[in-house]
PDB file of C-alpha atoms in Angstrom:
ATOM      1  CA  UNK A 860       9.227 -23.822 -31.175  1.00 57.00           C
ATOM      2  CA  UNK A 861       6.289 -24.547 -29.710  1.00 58.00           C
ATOM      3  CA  UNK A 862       3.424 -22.588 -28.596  1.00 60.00           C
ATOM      4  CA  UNK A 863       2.491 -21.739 -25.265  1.00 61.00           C
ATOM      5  CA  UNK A 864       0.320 -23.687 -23.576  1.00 59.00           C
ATOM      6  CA  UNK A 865      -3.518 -22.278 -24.065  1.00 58.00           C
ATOM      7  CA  UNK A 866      -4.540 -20.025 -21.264  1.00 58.00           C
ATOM      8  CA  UNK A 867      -5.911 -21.958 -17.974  1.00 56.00           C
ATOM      9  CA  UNK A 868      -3.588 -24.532 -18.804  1.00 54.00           C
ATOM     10  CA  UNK A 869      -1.161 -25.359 -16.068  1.00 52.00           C
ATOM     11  CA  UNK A 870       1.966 -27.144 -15.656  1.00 54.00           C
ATOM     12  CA  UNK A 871       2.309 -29.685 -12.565  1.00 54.00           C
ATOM     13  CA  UNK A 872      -1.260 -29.188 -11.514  1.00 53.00           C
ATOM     14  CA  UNK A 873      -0.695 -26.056 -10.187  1.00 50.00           C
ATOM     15  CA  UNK A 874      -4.537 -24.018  -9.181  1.00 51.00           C
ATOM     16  CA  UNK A 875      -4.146 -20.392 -10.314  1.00 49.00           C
ATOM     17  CA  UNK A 876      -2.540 -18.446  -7.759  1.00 46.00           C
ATOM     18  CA  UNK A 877      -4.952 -15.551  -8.265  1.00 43.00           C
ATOM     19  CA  UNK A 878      -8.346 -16.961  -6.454  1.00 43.00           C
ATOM     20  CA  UNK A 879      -6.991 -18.996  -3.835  1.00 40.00           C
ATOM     21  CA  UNK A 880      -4.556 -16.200  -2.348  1.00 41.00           C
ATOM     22  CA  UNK A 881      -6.129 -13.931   0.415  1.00 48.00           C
ATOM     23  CA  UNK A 882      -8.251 -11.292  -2.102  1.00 51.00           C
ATOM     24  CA  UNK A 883      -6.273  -7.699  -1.711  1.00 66.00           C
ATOM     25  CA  UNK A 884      -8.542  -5.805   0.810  1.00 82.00           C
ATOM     26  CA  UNK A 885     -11.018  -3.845  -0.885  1.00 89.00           C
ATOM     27  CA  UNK A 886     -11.124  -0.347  -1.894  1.00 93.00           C
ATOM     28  CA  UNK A 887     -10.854   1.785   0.953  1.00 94.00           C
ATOM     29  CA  UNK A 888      -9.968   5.933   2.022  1.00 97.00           C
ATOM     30  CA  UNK A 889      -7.371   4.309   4.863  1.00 97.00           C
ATOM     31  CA  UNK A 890      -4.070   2.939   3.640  1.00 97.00           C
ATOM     32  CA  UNK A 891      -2.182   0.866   5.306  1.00 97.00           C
ATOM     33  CA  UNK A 892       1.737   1.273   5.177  1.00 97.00           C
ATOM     34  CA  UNK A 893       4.146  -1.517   5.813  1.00 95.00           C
ATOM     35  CA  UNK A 894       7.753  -1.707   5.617  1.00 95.00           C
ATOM     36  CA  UNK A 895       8.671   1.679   6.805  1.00 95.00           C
ATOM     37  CA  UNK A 896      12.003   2.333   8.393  1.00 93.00           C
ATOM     38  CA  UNK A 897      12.249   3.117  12.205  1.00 89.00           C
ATOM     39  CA  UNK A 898      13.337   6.315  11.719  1.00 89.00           C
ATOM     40  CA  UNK A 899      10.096   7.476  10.088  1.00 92.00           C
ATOM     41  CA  UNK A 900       7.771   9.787  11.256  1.00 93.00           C
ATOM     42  CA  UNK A 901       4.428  11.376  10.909  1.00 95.00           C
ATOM     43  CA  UNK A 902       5.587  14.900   9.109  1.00 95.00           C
ATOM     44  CA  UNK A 903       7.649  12.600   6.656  1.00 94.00           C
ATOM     45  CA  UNK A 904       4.596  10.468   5.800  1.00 96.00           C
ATOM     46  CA  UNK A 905       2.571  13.643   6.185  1.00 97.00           C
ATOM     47  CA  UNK A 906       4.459  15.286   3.499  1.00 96.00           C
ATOM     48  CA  UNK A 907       4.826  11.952   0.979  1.00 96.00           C
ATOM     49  CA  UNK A 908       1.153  11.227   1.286  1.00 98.00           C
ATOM     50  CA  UNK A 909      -0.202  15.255   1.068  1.00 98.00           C
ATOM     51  CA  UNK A 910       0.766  15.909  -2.709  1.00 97.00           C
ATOM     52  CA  UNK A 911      -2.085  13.979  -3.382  1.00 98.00           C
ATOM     53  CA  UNK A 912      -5.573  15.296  -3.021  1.00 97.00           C
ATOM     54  CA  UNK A 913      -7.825  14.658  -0.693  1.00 98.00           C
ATOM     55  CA  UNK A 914      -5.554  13.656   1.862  1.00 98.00           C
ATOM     56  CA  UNK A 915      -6.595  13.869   5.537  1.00 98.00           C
ATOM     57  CA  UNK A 916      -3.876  12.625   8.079  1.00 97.00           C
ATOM     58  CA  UNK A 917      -1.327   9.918   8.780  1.00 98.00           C
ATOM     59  CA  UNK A 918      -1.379   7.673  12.179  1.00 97.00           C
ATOM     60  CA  UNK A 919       1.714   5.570  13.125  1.00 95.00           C
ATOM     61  CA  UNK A 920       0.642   2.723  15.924  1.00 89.00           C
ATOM     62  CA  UNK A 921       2.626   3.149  18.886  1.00 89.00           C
ATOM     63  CA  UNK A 922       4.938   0.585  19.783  1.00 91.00           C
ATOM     64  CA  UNK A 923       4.451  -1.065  16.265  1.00 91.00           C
ATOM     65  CA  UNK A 924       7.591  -0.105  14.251  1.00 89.00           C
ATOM     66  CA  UNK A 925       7.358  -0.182  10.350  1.00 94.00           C
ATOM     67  CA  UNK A 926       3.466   0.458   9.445  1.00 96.00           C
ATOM     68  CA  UNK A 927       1.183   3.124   9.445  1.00 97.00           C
ATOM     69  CA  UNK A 928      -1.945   4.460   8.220  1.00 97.00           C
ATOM     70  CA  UNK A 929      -3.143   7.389   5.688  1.00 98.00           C
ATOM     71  CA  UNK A 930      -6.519   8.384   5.522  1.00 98.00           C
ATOM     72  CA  UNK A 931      -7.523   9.990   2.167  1.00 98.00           C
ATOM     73  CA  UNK A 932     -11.216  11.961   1.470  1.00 98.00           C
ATOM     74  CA  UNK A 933     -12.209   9.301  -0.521  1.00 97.00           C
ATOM     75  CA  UNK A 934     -11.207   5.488  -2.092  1.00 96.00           C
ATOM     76  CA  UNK A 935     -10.395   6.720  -5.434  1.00 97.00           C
ATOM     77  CA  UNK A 936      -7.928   9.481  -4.079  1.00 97.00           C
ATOM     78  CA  UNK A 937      -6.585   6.670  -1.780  1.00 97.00           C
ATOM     79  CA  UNK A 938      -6.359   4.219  -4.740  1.00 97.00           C
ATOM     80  CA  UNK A 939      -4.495   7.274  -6.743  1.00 97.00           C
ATOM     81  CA  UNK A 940      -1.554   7.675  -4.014  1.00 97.00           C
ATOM     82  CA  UNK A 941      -1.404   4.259  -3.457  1.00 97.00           C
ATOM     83  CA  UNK A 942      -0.207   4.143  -6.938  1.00 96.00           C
ATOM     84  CA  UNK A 943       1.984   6.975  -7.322  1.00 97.00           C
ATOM     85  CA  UNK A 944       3.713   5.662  -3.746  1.00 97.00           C
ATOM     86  CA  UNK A 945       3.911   1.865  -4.110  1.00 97.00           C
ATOM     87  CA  UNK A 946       7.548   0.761  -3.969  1.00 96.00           C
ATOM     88  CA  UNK A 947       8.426   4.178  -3.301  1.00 95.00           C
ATOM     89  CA  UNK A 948      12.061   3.967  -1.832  1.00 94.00           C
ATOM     90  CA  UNK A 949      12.099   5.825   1.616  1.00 88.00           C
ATOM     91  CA  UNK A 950      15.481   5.075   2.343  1.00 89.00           C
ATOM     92  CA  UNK A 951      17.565   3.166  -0.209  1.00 92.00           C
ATOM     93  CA  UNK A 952      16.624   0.172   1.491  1.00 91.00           C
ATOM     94  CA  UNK A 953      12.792   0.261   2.511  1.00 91.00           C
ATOM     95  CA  UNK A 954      10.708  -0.072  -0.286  1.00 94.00           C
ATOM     96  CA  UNK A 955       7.157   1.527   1.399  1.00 95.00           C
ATOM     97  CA  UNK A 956       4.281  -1.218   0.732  1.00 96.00           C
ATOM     98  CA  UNK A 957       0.975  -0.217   0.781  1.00 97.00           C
ATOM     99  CA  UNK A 958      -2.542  -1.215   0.544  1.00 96.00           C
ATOM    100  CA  UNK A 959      -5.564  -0.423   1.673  1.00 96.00           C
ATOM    101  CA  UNK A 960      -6.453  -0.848   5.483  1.00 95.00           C
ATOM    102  CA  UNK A 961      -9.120  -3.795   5.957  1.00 90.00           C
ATOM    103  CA  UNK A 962     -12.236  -2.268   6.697  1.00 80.00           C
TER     104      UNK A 962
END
């Protein structure tokens, strides 16, 4: 019965996670795709990624497996897929991760 603990209070002296982690990149039209299955391939990316607008093309980086990258017209059509795609299961076991490419 008793009442959480007051907000920047923290058990065992733990810093907030939030400010010392690595900052997520900043907004950006490139996104970059991880944890794509081997099997994948531009025209399926190409055809994920193009039901949003504003999109431009997708680039997979030769002889690096599992990660590409979608350029969109602008940030806030990039920040728009990125949402409607995160976690988006591309085969029942590869859940696509994506954020936006470091500048």
């Amino acid at each position: 019965f008793s009442a959480p603990p007051p907000p920047g209070a923290f058990l065992g002296g733990m810093p907030p996670a939030a400010p010392a982690a690595p900052a997520a990149n900043l907004p950006n039209p490139i996104l970059f795709v991880e944890d794509l299955p081997d099997q994948v391939n531009e025209m399926m990316l190409s055809m994920l990624f193009s039901q949003f607008p504003g999109f431009k093309e997708v680039r997979l980086v030769p002889g690096k497996a599992g990660i590409a990258f979608v350029e969109f017209e602008s940030e806030m059509q990039s920040g728009v897929a990125m949402g409607g795609l995160q976690g988006f299961k591309i085969t029942p076991t590869n859940l696509m991760k994506i954020t936006y490419a470091r500048r």
